[in-house]
XYZ file of C-alpha atoms in Angstrom:
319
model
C -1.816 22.587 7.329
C 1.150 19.822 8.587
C 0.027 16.781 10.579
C 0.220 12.976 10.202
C -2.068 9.664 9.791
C -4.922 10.089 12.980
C -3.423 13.623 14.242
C -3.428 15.556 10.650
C -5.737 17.044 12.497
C -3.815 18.858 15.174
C -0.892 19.660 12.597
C 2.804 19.376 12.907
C 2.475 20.683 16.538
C 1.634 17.625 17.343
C 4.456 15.620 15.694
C 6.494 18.543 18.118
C 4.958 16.352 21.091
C 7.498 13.447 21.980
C 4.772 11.381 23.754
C 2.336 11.580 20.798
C 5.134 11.403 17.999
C 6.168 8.265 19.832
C 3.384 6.525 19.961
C 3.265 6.784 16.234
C 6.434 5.508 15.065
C 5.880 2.792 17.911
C 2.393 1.542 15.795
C 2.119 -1.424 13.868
C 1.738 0.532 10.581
C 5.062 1.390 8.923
C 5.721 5.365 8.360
C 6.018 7.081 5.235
C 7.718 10.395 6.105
C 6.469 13.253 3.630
C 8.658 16.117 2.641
C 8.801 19.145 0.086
C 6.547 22.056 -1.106
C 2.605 22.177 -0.537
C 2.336 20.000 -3.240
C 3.820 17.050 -0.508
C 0.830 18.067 1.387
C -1.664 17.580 -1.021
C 0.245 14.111 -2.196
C -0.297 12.506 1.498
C -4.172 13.632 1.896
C -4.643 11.659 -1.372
C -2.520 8.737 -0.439
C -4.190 8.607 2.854
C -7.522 7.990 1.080
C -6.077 4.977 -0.486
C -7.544 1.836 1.920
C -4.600 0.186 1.075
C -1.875 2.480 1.558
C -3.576 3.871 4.777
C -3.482 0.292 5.839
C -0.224 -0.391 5.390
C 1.257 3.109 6.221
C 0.829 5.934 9.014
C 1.541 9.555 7.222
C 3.959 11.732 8.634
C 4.114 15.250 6.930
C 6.826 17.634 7.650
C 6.718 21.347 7.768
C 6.650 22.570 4.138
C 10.184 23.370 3.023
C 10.424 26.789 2.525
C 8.462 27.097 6.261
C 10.475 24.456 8.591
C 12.042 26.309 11.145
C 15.448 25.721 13.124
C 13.924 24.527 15.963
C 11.702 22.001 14.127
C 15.225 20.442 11.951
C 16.172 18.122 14.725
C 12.944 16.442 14.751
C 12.452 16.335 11.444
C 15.957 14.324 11.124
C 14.446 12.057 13.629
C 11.370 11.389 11.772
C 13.108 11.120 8.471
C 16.219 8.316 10.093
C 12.400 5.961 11.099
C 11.156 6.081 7.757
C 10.041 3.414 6.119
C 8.738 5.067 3.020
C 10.402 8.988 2.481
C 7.910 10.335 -0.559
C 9.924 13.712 -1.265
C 10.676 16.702 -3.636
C 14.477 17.218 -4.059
C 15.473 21.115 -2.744
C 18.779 22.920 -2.659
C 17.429 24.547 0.681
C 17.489 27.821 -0.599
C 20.486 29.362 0.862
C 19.612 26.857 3.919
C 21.700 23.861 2.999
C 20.875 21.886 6.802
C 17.245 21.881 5.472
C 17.946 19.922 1.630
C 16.813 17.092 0.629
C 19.852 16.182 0.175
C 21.196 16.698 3.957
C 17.869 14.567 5.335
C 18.364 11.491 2.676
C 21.493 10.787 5.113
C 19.461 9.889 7.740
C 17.424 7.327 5.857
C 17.842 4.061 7.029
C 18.882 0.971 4.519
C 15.829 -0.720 4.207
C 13.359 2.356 3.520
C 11.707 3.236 0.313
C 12.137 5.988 -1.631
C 10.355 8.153 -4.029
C 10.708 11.206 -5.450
C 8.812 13.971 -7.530
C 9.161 16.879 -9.540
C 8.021 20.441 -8.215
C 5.056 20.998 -10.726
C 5.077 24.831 -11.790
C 3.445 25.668 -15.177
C 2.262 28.966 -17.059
C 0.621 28.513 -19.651
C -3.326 28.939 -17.887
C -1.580 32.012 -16.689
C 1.022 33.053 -19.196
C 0.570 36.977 -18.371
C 0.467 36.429 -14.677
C 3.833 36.773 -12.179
C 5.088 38.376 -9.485
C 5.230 41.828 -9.390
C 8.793 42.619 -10.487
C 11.286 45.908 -11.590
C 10.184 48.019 -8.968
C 6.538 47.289 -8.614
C 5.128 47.122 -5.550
C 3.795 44.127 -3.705
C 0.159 43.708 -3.463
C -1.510 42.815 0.143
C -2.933 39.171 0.116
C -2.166 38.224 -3.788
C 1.788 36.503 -4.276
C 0.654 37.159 -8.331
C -0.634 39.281 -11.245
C -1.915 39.300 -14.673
C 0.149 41.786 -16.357
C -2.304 41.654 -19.387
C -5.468 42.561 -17.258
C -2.868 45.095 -16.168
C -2.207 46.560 -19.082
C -5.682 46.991 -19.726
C -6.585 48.793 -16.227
C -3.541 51.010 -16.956
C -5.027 51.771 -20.231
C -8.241 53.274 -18.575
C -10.698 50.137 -19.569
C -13.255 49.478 -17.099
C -13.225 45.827 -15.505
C -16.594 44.709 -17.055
C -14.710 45.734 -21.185
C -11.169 44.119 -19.900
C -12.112 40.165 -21.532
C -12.788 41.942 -24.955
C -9.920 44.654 -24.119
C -7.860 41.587 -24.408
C -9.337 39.348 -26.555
C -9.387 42.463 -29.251
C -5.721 42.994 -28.836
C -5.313 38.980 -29.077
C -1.974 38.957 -27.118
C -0.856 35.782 -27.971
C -1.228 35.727 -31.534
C 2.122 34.359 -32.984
C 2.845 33.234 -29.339
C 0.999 29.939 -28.146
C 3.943 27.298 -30.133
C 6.555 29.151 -28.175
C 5.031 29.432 -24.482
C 3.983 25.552 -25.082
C 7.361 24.699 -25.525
C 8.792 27.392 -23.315
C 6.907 25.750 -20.219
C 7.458 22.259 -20.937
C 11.241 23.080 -21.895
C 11.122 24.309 -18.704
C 9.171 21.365 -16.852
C 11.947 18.825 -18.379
C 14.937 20.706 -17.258
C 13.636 20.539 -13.157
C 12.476 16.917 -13.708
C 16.168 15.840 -14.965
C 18.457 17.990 -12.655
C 20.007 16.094 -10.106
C 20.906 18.169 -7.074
C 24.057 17.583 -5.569
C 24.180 14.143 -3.037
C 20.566 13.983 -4.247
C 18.544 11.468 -5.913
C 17.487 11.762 -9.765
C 13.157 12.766 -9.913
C 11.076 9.474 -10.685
C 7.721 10.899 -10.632
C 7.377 13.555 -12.954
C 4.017 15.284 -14.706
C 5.740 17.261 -18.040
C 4.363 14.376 -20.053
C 0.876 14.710 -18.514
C 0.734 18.438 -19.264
C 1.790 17.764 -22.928
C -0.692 15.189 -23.731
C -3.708 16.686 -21.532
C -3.776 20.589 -21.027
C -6.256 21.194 -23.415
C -8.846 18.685 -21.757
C -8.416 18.911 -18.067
C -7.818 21.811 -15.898
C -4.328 20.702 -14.568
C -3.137 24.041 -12.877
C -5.246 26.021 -10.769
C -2.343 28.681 -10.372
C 1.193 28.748 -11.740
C 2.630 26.375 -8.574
C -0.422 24.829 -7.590
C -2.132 21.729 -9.583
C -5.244 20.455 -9.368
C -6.487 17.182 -8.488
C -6.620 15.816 -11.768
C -2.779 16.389 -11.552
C -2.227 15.452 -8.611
C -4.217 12.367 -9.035
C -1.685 11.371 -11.581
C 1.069 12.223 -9.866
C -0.069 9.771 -6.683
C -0.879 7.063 -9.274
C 2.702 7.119 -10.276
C 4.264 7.501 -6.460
C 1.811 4.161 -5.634
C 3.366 2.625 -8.935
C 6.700 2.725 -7.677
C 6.018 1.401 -4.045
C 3.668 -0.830 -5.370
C 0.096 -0.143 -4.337
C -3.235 0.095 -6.073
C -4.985 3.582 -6.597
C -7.731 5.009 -7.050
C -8.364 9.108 -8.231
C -9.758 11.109 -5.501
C -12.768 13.522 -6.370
C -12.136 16.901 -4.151
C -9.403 19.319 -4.551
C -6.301 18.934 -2.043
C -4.970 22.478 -2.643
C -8.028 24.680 -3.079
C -6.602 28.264 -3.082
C -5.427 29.920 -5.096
C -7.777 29.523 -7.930
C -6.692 32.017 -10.928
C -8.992 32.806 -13.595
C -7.953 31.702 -16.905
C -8.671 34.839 -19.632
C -11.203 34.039 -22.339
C -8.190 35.484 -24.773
C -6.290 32.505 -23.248
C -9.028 29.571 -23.594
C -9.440 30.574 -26.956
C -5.686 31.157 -27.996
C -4.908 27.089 -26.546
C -7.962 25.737 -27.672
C -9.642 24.174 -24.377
C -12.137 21.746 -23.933
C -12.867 22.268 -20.390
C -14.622 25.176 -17.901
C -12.320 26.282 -15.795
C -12.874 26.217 -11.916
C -14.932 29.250 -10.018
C -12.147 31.872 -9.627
C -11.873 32.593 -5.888
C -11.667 34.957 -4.078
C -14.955 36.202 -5.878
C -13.688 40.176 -5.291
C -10.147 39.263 -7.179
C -10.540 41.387 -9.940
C -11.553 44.489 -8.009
C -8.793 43.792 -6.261
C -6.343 43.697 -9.100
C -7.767 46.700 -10.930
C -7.249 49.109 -7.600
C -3.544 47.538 -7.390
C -2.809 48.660 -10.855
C -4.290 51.822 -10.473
C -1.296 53.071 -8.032
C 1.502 51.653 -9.961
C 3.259 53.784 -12.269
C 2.636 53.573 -15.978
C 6.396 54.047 -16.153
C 7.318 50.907 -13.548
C 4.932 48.929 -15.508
C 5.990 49.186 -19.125
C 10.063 48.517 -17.491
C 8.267 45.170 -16.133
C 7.006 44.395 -18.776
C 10.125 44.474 -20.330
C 12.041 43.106 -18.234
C 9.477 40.343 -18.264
C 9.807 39.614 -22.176
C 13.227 39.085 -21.642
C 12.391 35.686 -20.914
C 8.888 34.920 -21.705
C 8.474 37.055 -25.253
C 4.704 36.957 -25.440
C 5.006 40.128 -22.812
C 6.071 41.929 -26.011
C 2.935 42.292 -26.601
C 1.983 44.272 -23.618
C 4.272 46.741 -24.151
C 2.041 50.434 -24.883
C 1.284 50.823 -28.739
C 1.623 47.192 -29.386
């Protein structure tokens, strides 16, 4: 998953190795030090298929995050202080100050580049689907779920009747103005927060999703975007560097893939087929999670989840 330039093959285990990391940062390329959430991940494989980035620039990508460990912060502050280009996400740390953005930007020397870019999270493919929350239980190999297919299992519909379940009960009559705004409202407010001894967001993607959501498939799940996104996104790093680019083809961050509900395509009006869902046994899946939860845990989640997205309202039982 982590690696760099000619080892992103043998991952960040190999950026561990002093002789091998050396030998990088000793090259004639300059480095451009990679830092943030997956998305950072999928930034650098499409940079690195730009001839002239990859010929000006050897990619280093550090451990995602929310997944660098202790024993991997040293060298990361190493890595980071040899920059010559530091492409990152700004991040509190999460209760893990040492690992912000913030905390590595000191180690930057004068002369290096830098570019930052907003975390790219959007609902509205998926405006039914979260974690499982109130007192629901987790469920083994899936981070989310679509309350609304949910609601349907939990009403005793069979999994080949849940698209016209849901299209019948069209749960987002009244609704698609306000989630539009709700999730770009929401887009805005991470691309203009500055984090403390951080750096304001350059690259952002709310724009994008405004003008374009209806004619390209731009989220493949709530966190992760698709290459037409991404594509974007890359364009507007190489903008600021300056470079040339050119759109890859092949999707950087593949999994997940969540279905987007007929009830939805039709409610926003799109004018594109979504992706293949994968995995192909997700809905079977789904439907024997919701039949162990309690009817009672799920209407309190839903609940609790329309007090801040109010399209759930209409999930609640008799609605």
């Amino acid at each position: 998953m982590f690696g760099f330039g000619r080892a992103v093959k043998a991952g960040f285990g190999a950026l561990l190795n002093p002789s091998t990391y050396s030998s990088i940062l000793r090259g004639k390329r300059k480095t451009a030090v990679f830092y943030g959430a997956c998305h950072a991940i999928g930034i650098s494989k499409i940079l690195e298929q730009q001839k002239e980035f990859r010929t000006e620039y050897e990619v280093i990508v550090l451990p995602a995050n929310f997944l660098i460990a202790h024993d991997q912060l040293e060298l990361a502050k190493e890595t980071v202080a040899k920059a010559d280009l530091f492409v990152y996400q700004p991040y509190t740390g999460a209760g893990r100050q040492e690992f912000s953005s913030a905390n590595l930007l000191r180690r930057l020397k004068p002369s290096a580049k830098v570019v930052t870019f907003a975390y790219p999270h959007c609902e509205i493919y998926q405006p039914f689907t979260q974690y499982p929350s109130h007192g629901m239980p987790k469920i083994e190999g899936v981070s989310y779920v679509d309350y609304a297919f949910g609601r349907a299992i939990i009403d005793g519909v069979s999994i080949d009747d849940v698209d016209a379940y849901t299209a019948d009960r069209g749960l987002l009559a009244g609704h698609v103005e306000q989630l539009l705004a709700w999730n770009l409202t929401e887009a805005r407010a991470r691309e203009t927060r500055v984090l403390a001894d951080d750096l304001p967001i350059q690259v952002r993607f709310s724009d994008i999703v405004e003008k374009e959501f209806r004619s390209r498939h731009l989220f493949l799940s709530l966190n992760h975007p698709s290459v037409a996104l991404l594509n974007e996104v890359a364009r507007r790093i190489c903008e600021h560097i300056p470079l040339p680019f050119n759109p890859v083809l092949k999707e950087v961050l593949p999994f997940p893939v969540l279905p987007i509900a007929s009830h939805v395509r039709t409610a926003l009006g799109l004018n594109f087929t979504p992706q293949k869902m994968q995995p192909s046994n997700y809905h079977q899946h789904l439907a024997d999670y919701f039949r162990t939860v309690d009817p009672a845990t799920f209407e309190a989640s839903v609940a609790c989840m329309a007090t801040s997205r109010p399209w759930f309202k209409s999930l609640a039982r008799g609605q």
